CSV table of C-alpha atoms (C1' of nucleotides) in Angstrom, one decimal:
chain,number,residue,atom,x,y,z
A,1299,UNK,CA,-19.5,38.0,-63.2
A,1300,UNK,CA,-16.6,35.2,-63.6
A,1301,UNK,CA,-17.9,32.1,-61.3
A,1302,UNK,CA,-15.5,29.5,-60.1
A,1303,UNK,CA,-16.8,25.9,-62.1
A,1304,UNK,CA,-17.2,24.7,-58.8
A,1305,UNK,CA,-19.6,27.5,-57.5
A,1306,UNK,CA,-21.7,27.4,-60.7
A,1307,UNK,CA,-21.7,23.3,-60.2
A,1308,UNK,CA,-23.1,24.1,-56.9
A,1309,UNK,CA,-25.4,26.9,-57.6
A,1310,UNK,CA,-27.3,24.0,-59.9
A,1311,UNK,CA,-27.5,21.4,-57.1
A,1312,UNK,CA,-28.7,24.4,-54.6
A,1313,UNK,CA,-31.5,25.5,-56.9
A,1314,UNK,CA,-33.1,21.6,-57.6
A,1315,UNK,CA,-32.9,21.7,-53.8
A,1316,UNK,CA,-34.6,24.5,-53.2
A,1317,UNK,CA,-37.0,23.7,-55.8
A,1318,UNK,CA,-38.0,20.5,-53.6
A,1319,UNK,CA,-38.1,22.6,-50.6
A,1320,UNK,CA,-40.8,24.8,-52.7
A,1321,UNK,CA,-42.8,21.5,-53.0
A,1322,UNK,CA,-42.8,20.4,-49.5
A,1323,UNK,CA,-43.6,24.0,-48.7
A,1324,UNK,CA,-40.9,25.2,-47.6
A,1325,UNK,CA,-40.1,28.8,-48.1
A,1326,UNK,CA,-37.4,29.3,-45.7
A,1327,UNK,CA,-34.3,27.9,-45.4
A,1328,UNK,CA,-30.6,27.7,-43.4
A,1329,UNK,CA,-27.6,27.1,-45.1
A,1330,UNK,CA,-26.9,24.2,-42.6
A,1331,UNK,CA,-30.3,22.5,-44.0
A,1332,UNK,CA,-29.5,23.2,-47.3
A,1333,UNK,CA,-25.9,22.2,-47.2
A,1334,UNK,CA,-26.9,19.1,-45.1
A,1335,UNK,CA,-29.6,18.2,-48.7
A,1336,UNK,CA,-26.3,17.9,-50.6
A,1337,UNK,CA,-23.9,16.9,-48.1
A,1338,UNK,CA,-21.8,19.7,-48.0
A,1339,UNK,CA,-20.5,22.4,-45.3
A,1340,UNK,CA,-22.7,25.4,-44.9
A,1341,UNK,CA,-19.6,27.3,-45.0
A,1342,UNK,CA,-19.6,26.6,-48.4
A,1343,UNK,CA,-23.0,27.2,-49.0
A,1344,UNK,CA,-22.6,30.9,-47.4
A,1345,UNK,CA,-19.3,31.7,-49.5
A,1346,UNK,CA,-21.0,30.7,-52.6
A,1347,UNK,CA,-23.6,32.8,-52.0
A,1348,UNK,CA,-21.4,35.2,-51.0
A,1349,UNK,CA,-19.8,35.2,-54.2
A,1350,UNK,CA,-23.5,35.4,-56.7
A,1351,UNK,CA,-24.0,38.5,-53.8
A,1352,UNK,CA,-26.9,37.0,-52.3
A,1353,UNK,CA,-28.1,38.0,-48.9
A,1354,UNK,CA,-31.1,36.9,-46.6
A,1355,UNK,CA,-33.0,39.7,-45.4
A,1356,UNK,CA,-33.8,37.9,-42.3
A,1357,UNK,CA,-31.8,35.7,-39.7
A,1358,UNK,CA,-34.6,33.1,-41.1
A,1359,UNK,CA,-32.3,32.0,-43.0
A,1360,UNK,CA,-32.5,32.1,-46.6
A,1361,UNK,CA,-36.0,32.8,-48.7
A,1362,UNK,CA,-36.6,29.7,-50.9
A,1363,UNK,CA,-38.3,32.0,-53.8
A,1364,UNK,CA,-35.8,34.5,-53.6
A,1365,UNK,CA,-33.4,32.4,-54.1
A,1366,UNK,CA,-34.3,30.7,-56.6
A,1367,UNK,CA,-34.7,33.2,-58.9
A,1368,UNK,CA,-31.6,35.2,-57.9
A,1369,UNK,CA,-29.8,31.8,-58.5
A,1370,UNK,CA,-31.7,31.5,-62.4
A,1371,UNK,CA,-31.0,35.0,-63.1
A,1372,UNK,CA,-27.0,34.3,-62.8
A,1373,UNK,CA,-27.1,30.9,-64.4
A,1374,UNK,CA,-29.6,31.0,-66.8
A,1375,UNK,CA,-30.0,33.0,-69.9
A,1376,UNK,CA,-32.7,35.4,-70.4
A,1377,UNK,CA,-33.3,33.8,-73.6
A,1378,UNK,CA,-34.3,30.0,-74.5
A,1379,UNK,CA,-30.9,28.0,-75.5
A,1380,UNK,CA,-31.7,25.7,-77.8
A,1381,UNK,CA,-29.9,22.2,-77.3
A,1382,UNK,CA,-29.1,19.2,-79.5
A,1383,UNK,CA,-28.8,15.6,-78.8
A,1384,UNK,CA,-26.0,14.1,-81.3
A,1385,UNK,CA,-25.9,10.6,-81.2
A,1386,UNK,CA,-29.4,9.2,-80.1
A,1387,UNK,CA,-28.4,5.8,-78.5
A,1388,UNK,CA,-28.8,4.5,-75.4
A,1389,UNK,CA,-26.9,7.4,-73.9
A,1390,UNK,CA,-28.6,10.0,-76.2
A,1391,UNK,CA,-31.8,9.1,-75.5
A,1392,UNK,CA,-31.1,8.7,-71.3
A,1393,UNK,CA,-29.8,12.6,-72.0
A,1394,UNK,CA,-32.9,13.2,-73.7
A,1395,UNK,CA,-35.1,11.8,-71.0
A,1396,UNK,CA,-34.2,14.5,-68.8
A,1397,UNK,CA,-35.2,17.2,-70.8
A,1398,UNK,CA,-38.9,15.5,-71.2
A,1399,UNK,CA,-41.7,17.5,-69.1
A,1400,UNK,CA,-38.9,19.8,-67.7
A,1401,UNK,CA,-39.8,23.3,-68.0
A,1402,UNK,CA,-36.6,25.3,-68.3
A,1403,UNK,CA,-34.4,28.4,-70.3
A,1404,UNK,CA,-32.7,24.6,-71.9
A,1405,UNK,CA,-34.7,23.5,-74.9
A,1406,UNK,CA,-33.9,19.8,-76.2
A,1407,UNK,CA,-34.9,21.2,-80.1
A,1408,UNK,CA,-33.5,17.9,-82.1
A,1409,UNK,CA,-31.3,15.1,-82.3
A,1410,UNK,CA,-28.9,13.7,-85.2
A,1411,UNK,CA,-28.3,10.6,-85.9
A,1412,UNK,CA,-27.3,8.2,-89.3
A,1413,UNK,CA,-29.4,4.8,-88.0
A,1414,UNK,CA,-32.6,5.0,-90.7
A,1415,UNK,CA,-33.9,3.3,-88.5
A,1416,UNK,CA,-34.2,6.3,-86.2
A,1417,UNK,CA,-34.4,9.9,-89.0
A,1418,UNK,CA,-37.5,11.7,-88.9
A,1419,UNK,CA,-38.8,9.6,-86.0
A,1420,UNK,CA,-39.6,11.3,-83.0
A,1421,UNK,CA,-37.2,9.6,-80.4
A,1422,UNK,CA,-37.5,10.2,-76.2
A,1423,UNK,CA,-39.6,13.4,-77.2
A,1424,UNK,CA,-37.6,15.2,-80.0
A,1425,UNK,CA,-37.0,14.9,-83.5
A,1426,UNK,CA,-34.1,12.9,-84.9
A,1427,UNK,CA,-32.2,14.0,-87.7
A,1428,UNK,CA,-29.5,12.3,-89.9
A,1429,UNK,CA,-25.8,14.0,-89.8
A,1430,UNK,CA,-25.8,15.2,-92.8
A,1431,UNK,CA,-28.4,18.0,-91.7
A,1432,UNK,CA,-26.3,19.4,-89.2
A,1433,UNK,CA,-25.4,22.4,-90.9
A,1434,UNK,CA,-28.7,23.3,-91.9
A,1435,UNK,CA,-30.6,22.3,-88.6
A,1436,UNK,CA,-28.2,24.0,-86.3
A,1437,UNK,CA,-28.8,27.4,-88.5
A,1438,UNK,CA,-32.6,26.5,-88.8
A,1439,UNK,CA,-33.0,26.0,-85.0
A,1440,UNK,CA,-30.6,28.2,-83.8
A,1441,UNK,CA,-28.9,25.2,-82.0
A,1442,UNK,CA,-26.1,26.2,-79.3
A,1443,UNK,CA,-24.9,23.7,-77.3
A,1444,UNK,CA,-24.0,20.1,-78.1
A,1445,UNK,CA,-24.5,17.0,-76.4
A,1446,UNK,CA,-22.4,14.3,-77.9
A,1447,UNK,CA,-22.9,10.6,-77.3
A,1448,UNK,CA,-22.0,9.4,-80.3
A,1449,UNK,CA,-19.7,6.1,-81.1
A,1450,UNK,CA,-15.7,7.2,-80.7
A,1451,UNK,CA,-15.1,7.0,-84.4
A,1452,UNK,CA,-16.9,10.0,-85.9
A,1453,UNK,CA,-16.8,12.0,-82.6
A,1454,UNK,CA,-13.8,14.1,-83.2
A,1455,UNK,CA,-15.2,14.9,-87.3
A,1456,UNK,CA,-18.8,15.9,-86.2
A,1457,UNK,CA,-17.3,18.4,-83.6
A,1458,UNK,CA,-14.8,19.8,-86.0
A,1459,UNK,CA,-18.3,20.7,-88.0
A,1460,UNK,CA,-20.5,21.8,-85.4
A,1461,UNK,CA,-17.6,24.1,-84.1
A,1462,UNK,CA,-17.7,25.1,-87.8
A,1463,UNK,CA,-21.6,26.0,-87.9
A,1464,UNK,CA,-21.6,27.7,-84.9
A,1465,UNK,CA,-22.2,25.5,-81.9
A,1466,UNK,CA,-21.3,27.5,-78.6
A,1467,UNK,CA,-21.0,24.2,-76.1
A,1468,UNK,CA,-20.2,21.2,-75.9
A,1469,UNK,CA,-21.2,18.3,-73.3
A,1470,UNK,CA,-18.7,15.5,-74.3
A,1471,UNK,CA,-19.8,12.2,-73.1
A,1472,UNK,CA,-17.5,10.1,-75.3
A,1473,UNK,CA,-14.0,9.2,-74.5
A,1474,UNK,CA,-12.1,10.9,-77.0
A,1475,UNK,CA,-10.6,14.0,-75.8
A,1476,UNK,CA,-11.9,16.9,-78.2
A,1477,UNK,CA,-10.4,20.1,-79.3
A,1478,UNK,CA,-12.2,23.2,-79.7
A,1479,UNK,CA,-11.0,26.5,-80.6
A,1480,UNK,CA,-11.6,29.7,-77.9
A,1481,UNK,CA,-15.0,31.1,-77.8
A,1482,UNK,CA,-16.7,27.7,-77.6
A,1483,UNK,CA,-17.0,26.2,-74.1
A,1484,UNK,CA,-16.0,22.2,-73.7
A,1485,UNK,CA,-17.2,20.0,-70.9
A,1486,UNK,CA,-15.8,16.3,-70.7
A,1487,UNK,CA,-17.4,13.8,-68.6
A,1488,UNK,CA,-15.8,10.5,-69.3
A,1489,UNK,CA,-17.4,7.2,-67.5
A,1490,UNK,CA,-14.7,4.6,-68.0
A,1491,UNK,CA,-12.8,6.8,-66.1
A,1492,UNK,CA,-15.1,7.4,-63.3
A,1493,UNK,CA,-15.6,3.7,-62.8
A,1494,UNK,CA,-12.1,3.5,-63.1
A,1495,UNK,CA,-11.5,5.3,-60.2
A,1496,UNK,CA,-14.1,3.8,-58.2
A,1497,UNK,CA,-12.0,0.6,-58.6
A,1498,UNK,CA,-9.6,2.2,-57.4
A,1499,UNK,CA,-10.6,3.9,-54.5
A,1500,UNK,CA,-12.4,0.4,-53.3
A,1501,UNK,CA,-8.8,-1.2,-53.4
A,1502,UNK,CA,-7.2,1.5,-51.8
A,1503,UNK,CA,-9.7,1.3,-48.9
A,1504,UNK,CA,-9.5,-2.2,-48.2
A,1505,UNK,CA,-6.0,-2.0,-47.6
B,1049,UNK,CA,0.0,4.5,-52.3
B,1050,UNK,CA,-2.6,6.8,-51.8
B,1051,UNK,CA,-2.8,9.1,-55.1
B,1052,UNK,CA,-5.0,11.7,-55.5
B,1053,UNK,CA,-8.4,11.7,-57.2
B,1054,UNK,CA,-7.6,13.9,-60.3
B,1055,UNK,CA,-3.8,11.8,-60.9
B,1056,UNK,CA,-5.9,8.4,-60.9
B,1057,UNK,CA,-8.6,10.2,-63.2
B,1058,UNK,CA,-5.6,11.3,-65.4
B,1059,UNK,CA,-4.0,7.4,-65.2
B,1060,UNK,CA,-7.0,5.8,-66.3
B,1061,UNK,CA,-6.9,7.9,-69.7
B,1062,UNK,CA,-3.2,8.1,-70.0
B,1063,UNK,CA,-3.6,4.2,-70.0
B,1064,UNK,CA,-6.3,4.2,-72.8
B,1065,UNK,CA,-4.4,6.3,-74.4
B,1066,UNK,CA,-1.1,4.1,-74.3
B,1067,UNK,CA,-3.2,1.1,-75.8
B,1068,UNK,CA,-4.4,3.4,-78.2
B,1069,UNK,CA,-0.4,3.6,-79.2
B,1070,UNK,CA,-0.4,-0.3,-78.8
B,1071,UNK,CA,-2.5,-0.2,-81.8
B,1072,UNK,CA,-0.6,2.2,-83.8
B,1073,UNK,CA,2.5,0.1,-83.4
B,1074,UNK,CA,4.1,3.0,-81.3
B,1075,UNK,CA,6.4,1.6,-78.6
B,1076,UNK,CA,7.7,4.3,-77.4
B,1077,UNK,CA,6.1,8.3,-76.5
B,1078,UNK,CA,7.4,11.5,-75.1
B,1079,UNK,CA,5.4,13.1,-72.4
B,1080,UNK,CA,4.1,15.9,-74.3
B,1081,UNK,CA,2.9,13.3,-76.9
B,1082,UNK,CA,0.8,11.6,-74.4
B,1083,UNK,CA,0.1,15.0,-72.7
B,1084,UNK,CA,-1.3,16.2,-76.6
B,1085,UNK,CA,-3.1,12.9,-76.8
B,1086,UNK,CA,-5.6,14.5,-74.0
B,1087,UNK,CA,-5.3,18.2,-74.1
B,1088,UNK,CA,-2.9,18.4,-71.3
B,1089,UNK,CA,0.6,19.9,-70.5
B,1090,UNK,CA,3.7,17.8,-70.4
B,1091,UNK,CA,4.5,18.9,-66.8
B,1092,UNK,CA,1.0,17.2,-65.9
B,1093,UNK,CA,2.0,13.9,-67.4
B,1094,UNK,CA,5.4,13.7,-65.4
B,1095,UNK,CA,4.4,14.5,-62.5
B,1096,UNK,CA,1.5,12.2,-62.2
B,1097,UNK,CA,4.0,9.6,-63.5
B,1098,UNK,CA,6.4,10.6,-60.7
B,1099,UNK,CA,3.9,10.0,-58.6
B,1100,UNK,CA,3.5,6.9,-59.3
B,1101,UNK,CA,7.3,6.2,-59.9
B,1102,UNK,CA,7.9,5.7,-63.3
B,1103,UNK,CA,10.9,6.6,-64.6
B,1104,UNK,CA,11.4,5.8,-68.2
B,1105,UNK,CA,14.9,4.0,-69.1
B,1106,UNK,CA,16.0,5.9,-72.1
B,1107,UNK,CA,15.7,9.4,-73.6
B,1108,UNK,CA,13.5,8.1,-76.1
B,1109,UNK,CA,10.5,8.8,-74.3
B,1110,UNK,CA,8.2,6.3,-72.1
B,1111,UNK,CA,8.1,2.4,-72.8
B,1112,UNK,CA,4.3,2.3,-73.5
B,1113,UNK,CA,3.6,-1.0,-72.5
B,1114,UNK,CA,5.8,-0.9,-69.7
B,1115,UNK,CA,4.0,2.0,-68.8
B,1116,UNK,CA,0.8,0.1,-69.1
B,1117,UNK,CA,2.0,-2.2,-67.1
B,1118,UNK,CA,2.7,0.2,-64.3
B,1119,UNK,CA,-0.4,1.9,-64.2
B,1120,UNK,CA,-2.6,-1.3,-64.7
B,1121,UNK,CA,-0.9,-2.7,-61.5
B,1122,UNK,CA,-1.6,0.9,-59.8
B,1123,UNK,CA,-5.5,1.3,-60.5
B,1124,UNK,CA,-6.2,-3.1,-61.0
B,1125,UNK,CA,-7.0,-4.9,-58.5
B,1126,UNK,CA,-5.0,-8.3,-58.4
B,1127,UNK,CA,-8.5,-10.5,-58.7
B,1128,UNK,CA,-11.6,-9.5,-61.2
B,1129,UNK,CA,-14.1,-6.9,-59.8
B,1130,UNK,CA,-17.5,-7.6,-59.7
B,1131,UNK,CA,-19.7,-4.3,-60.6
B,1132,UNK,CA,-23.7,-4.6,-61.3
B,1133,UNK,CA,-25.7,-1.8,-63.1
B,1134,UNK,CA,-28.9,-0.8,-60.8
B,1135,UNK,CA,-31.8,0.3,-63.3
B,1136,UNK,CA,-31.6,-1.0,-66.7
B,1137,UNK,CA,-32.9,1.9,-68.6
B,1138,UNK,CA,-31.2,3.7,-71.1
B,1139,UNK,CA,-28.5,4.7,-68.9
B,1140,UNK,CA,-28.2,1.6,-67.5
B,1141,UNK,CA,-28.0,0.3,-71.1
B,1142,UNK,CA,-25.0,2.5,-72.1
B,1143,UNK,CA,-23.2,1.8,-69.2
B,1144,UNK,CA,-23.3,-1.8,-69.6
B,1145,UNK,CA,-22.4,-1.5,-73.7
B,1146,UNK,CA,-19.3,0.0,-72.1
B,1147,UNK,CA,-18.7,-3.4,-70.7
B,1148,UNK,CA,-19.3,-5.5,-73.4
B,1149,UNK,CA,-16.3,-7.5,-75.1
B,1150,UNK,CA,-13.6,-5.6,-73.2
B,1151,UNK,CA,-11.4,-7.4,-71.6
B,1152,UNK,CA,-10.5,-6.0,-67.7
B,1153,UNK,CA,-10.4,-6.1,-64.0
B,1154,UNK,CA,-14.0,-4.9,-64.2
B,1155,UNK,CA,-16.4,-7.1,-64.7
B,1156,UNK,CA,-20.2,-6.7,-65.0
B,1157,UNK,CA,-21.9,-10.1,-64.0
B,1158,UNK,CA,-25.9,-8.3,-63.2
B,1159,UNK,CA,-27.9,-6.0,-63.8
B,1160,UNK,CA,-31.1,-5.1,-61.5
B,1161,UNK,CA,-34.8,-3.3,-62.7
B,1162,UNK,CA,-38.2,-4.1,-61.0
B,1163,UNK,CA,-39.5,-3.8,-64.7
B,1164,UNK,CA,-40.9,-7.7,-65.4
B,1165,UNK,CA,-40.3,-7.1,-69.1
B,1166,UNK,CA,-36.4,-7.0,-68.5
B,1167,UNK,CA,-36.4,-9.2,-65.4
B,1168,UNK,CA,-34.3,-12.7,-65.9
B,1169,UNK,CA,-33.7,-11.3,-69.4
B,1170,UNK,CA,-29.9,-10.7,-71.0
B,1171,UNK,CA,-30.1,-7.0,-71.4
B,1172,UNK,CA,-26.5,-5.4,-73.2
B,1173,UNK,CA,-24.9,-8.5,-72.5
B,1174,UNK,CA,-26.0,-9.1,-68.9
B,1175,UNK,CA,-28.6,-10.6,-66.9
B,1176,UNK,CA,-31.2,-8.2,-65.2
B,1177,UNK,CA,-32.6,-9.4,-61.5
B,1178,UNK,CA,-35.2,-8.5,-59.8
B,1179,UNK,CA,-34.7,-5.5,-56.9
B,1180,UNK,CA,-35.7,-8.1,-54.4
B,1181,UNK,CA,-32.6,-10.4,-55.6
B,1182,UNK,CA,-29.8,-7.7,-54.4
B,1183,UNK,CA,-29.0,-8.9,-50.8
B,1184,UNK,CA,-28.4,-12.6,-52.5
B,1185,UNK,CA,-27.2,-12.0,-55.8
B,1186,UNK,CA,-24.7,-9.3,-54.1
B,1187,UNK,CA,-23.4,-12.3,-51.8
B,1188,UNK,CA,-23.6,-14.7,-54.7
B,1189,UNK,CA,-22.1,-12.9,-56.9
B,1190,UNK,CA,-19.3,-11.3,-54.9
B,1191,UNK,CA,-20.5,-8.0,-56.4
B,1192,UNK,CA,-18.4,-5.0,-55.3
B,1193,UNK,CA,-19.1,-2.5,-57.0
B,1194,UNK,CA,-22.9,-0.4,-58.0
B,1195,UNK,CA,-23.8,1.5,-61.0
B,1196,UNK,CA,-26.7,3.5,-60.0
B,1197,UNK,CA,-28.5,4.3,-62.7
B,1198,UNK,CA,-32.7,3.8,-60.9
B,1199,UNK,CA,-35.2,6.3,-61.4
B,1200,UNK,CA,-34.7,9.1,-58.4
B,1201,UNK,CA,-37.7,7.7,-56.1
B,1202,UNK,CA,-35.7,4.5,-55.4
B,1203,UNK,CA,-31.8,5.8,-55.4
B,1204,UNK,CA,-31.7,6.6,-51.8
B,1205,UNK,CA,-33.7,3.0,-50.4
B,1206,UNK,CA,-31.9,0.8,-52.8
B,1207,UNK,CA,-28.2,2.4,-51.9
B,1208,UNK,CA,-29.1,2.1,-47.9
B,1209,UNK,CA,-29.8,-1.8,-49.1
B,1210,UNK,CA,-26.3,-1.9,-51.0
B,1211,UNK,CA,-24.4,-0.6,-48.2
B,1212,UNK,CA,-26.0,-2.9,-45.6
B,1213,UNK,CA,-25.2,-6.1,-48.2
B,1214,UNK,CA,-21.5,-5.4,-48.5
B,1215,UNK,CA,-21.4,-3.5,-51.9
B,1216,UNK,CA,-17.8,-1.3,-51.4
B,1217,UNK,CA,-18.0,1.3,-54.5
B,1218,UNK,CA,-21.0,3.3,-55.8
B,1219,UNK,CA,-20.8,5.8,-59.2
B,1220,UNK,CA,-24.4,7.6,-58.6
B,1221,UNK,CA,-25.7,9.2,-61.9
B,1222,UNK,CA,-29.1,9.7,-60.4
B,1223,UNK,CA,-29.5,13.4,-58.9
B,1224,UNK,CA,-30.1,12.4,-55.5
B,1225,UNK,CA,-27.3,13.3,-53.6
B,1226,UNK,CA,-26.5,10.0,-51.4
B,1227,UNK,CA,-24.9,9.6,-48.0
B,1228,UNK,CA,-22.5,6.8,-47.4
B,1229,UNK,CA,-20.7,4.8,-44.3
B,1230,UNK,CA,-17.1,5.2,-44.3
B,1231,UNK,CA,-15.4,2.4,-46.1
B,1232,UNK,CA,-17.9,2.7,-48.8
B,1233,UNK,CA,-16.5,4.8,-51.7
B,1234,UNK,CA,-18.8,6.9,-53.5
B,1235,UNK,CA,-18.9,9.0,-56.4
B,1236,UNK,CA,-21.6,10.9,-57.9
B,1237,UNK,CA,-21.9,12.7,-61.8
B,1238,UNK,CA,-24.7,14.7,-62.5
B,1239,UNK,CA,-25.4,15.1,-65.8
B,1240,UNK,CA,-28.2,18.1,-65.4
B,1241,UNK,CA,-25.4,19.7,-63.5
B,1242,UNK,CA,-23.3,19.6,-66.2
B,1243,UNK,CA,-25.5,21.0,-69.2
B,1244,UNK,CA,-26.6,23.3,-67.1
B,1245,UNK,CA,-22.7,24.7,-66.5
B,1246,UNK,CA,-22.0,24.4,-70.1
B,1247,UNK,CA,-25.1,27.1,-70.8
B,1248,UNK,CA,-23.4,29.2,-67.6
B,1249,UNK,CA,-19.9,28.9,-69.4
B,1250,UNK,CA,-21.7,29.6,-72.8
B,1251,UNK,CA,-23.3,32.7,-71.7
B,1252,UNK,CA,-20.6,33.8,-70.0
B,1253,UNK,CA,-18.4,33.5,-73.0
B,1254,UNK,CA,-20.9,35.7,-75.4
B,1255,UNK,CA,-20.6,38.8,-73.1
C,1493,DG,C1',-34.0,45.6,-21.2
C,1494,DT,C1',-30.2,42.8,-21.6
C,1495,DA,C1',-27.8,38.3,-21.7
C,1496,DA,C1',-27.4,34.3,-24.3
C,1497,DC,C1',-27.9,32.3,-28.6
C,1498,DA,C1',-28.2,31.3,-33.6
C,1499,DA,C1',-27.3,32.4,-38.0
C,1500,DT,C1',-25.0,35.2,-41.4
C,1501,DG,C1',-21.3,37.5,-44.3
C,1502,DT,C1',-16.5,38.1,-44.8
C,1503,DT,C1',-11.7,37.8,-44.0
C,1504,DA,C1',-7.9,34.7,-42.9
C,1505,DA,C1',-5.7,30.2,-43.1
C,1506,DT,C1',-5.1,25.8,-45.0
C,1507,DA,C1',-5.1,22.3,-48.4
C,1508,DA,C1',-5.1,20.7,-53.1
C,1509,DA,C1',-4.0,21.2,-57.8
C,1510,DA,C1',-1.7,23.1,-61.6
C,1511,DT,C1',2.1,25.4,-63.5
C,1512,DA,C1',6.7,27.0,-63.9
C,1513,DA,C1',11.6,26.6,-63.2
C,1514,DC,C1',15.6,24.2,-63.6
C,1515,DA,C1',19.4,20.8,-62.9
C,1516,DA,C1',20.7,16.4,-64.9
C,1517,DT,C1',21.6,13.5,-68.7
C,1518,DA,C1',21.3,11.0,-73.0
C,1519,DA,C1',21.5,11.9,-78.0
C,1520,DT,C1',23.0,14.6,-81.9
C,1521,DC,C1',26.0,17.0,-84.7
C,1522,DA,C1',29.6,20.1,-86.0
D,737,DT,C1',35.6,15.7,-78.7
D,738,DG,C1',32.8,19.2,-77.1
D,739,DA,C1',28.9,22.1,-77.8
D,740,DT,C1',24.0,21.9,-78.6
D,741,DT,C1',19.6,20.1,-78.1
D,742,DA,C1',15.8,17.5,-76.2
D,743,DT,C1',13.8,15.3,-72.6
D,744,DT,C1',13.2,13.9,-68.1
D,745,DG,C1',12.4,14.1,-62.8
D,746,DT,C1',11.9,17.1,-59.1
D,747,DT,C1',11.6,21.2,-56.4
D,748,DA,C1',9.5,25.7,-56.0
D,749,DT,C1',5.8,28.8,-57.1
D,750,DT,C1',1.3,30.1,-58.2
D,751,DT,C1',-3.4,29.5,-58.5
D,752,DT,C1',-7.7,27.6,-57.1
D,753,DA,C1',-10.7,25.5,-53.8
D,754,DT,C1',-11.9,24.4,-49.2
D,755,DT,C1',-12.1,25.2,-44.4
D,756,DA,C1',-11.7,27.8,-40.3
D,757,DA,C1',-12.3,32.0,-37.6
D,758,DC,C1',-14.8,35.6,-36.1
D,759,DA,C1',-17.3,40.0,-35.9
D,760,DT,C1',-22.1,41.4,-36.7
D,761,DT,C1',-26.8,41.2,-36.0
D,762,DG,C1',-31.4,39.5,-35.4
D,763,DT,C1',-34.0,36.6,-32.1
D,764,DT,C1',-35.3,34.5,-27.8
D,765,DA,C1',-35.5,33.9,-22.9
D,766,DC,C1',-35.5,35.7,-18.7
DNA sequence: GTAACAATGTTAATAAAATAACAATAATCA
DNA sequence: TGATTATTGTTATTTTATTAACATTGTTAC
């Protein structure tokens, strides 16, 4: 099944939702209510489910549990992923926080970086390694996605190698536009930018 | 002018992009230079700049710093911004090492953290106050603009605050989904969000 | 039991974004 | 000079995403 971005962007928002709803014992719930939790229409709640085939049995609206899991079995793999931190800065380590405690199919396995300060040290819960091991680490851990939060200058030369060794995806949180070839999935998320346009949009407003 | 999001996105980096060329002594670049710069088509890259009306002069592609030019006075504001960072952990840290020695509209003048180790402290270049200082240091300070980067327990109270002292923009990285008045602008990443599409897009990929 | 209501699933319409098509024009070169 | 090429600015087309419309079907109230 080939899911619009934008749906599978959503289908992650719907199921930490619904996972709060679990907590506050919830186990039923309308798309208006849940569309309402992220501030969107329930329209487009109903057409994504729609799309991932999802249908409540009852006019209850939808079954929390159920949900849930039908949600995880489109978007999550059946296997653990292993995931690396590269780059173990401020940024990296903020990345890594999330992980901490979370029980998912995402595994934070290791983290690379070339401070000595910071190799072999376990850093915001995972192991830090220096660059050089990348090869052997991402082979050894069976490492498949890539979160980079490295400084600009080596960002483009460490994805050339990790696209080399096998890495699947790639979260880039740096502002140099990478290049990868087919087959390896490339996400850029670039915060000057998003300020940027903030700024922007605060001017325009005012006027 | 009112531009859409994705063209002032695209402007922000086209401008990076065109200092970049600054740098390299380049005065002049074709559109599908700039458009190759950041993985995107030619066509992209005129359009947005006919949006904006620029027309370059000669055939020898675009006058780059007349182009920065163009585009600074599009997405600038004529005066300095004031932006604060809201949780000075590690996120909050990397955002503000964005800040630090560049020279633009944008500037951070505060940070905020209930943490008494960081409070009245210079933390990445800026000063951290206590929660309790927003309403005045907001009014002091002439802050417009809110980086929220808090632990998700105290997003949705702290933004409410914001909004009721004046603060005009708001970039949330927490995973709270936040509800704003009109006339405030807000926009929200969610960095789980994305990892977790990157392992959708991954998965997808390998079948 | 049935009328009124509330919620869903789906198709249709609209809006937004990206891409393609192409005329216009400067530069190059035979 | 005149043909060819390269690049732009703009309009038209296509694709993608969002929103609206509505028939269907449980549920509730009487």
């Amino acid at each position: 099944m080939k899911l619009p971005g934008k749906t599978v962007e959503r289908l992650s928002k719907y199921r930490r939702t619904l996972l709060e709803c679990l907590n506050e014992k919830r186990n039923f719930i309308y798309s208006h209510d849940l569309a309402a939790r992220i501030h969107i229409t329930a329209v487009q709640v109903r057409r994504d489910l729609m799309l991932i085939g999802y249908s409540s049995v009852l006019r209850k609206g939808y079954d929390v549990r159920e949900l849930i899991d039908t949600i995880s079995k489109i978007i999550d793999s059946e296997e653990s992923i292993h995931v690396a931190v590269i780059g173990i800065g401020n940024l990296g380590r903020a990345v890594a926080g999330y992980f901490k405690g979370k029980r998912s199919k995402l595994n934070l396995v290791a983290s690379f970086d070339n401070d000595p300060q910071k190799i072999n040290k376990v850093i915001s819960g995972v192991k830090c390694y220096p660059y050089n091991d990348i090869e052997r680490m991402i082979k050894e851990l069976d490492i498949r996605i890539a979160i980079l939060t490295v400084p600009l200058d080596s960002a483009k030369e460490i994805t050339e190698e990790m696209v080399r060794y096998g890495i699947k995806g790639i979260l880039n949180f740096t502002t140099i536009p990478l290049n990868v070839p087919s087959g390896v999935y490339l996400e850029e998320y670039d915060m000057i930018t998003s300020i940027e346009k903030v700024a922007y949009f605060v001017k325009e407003n005012k006027i």
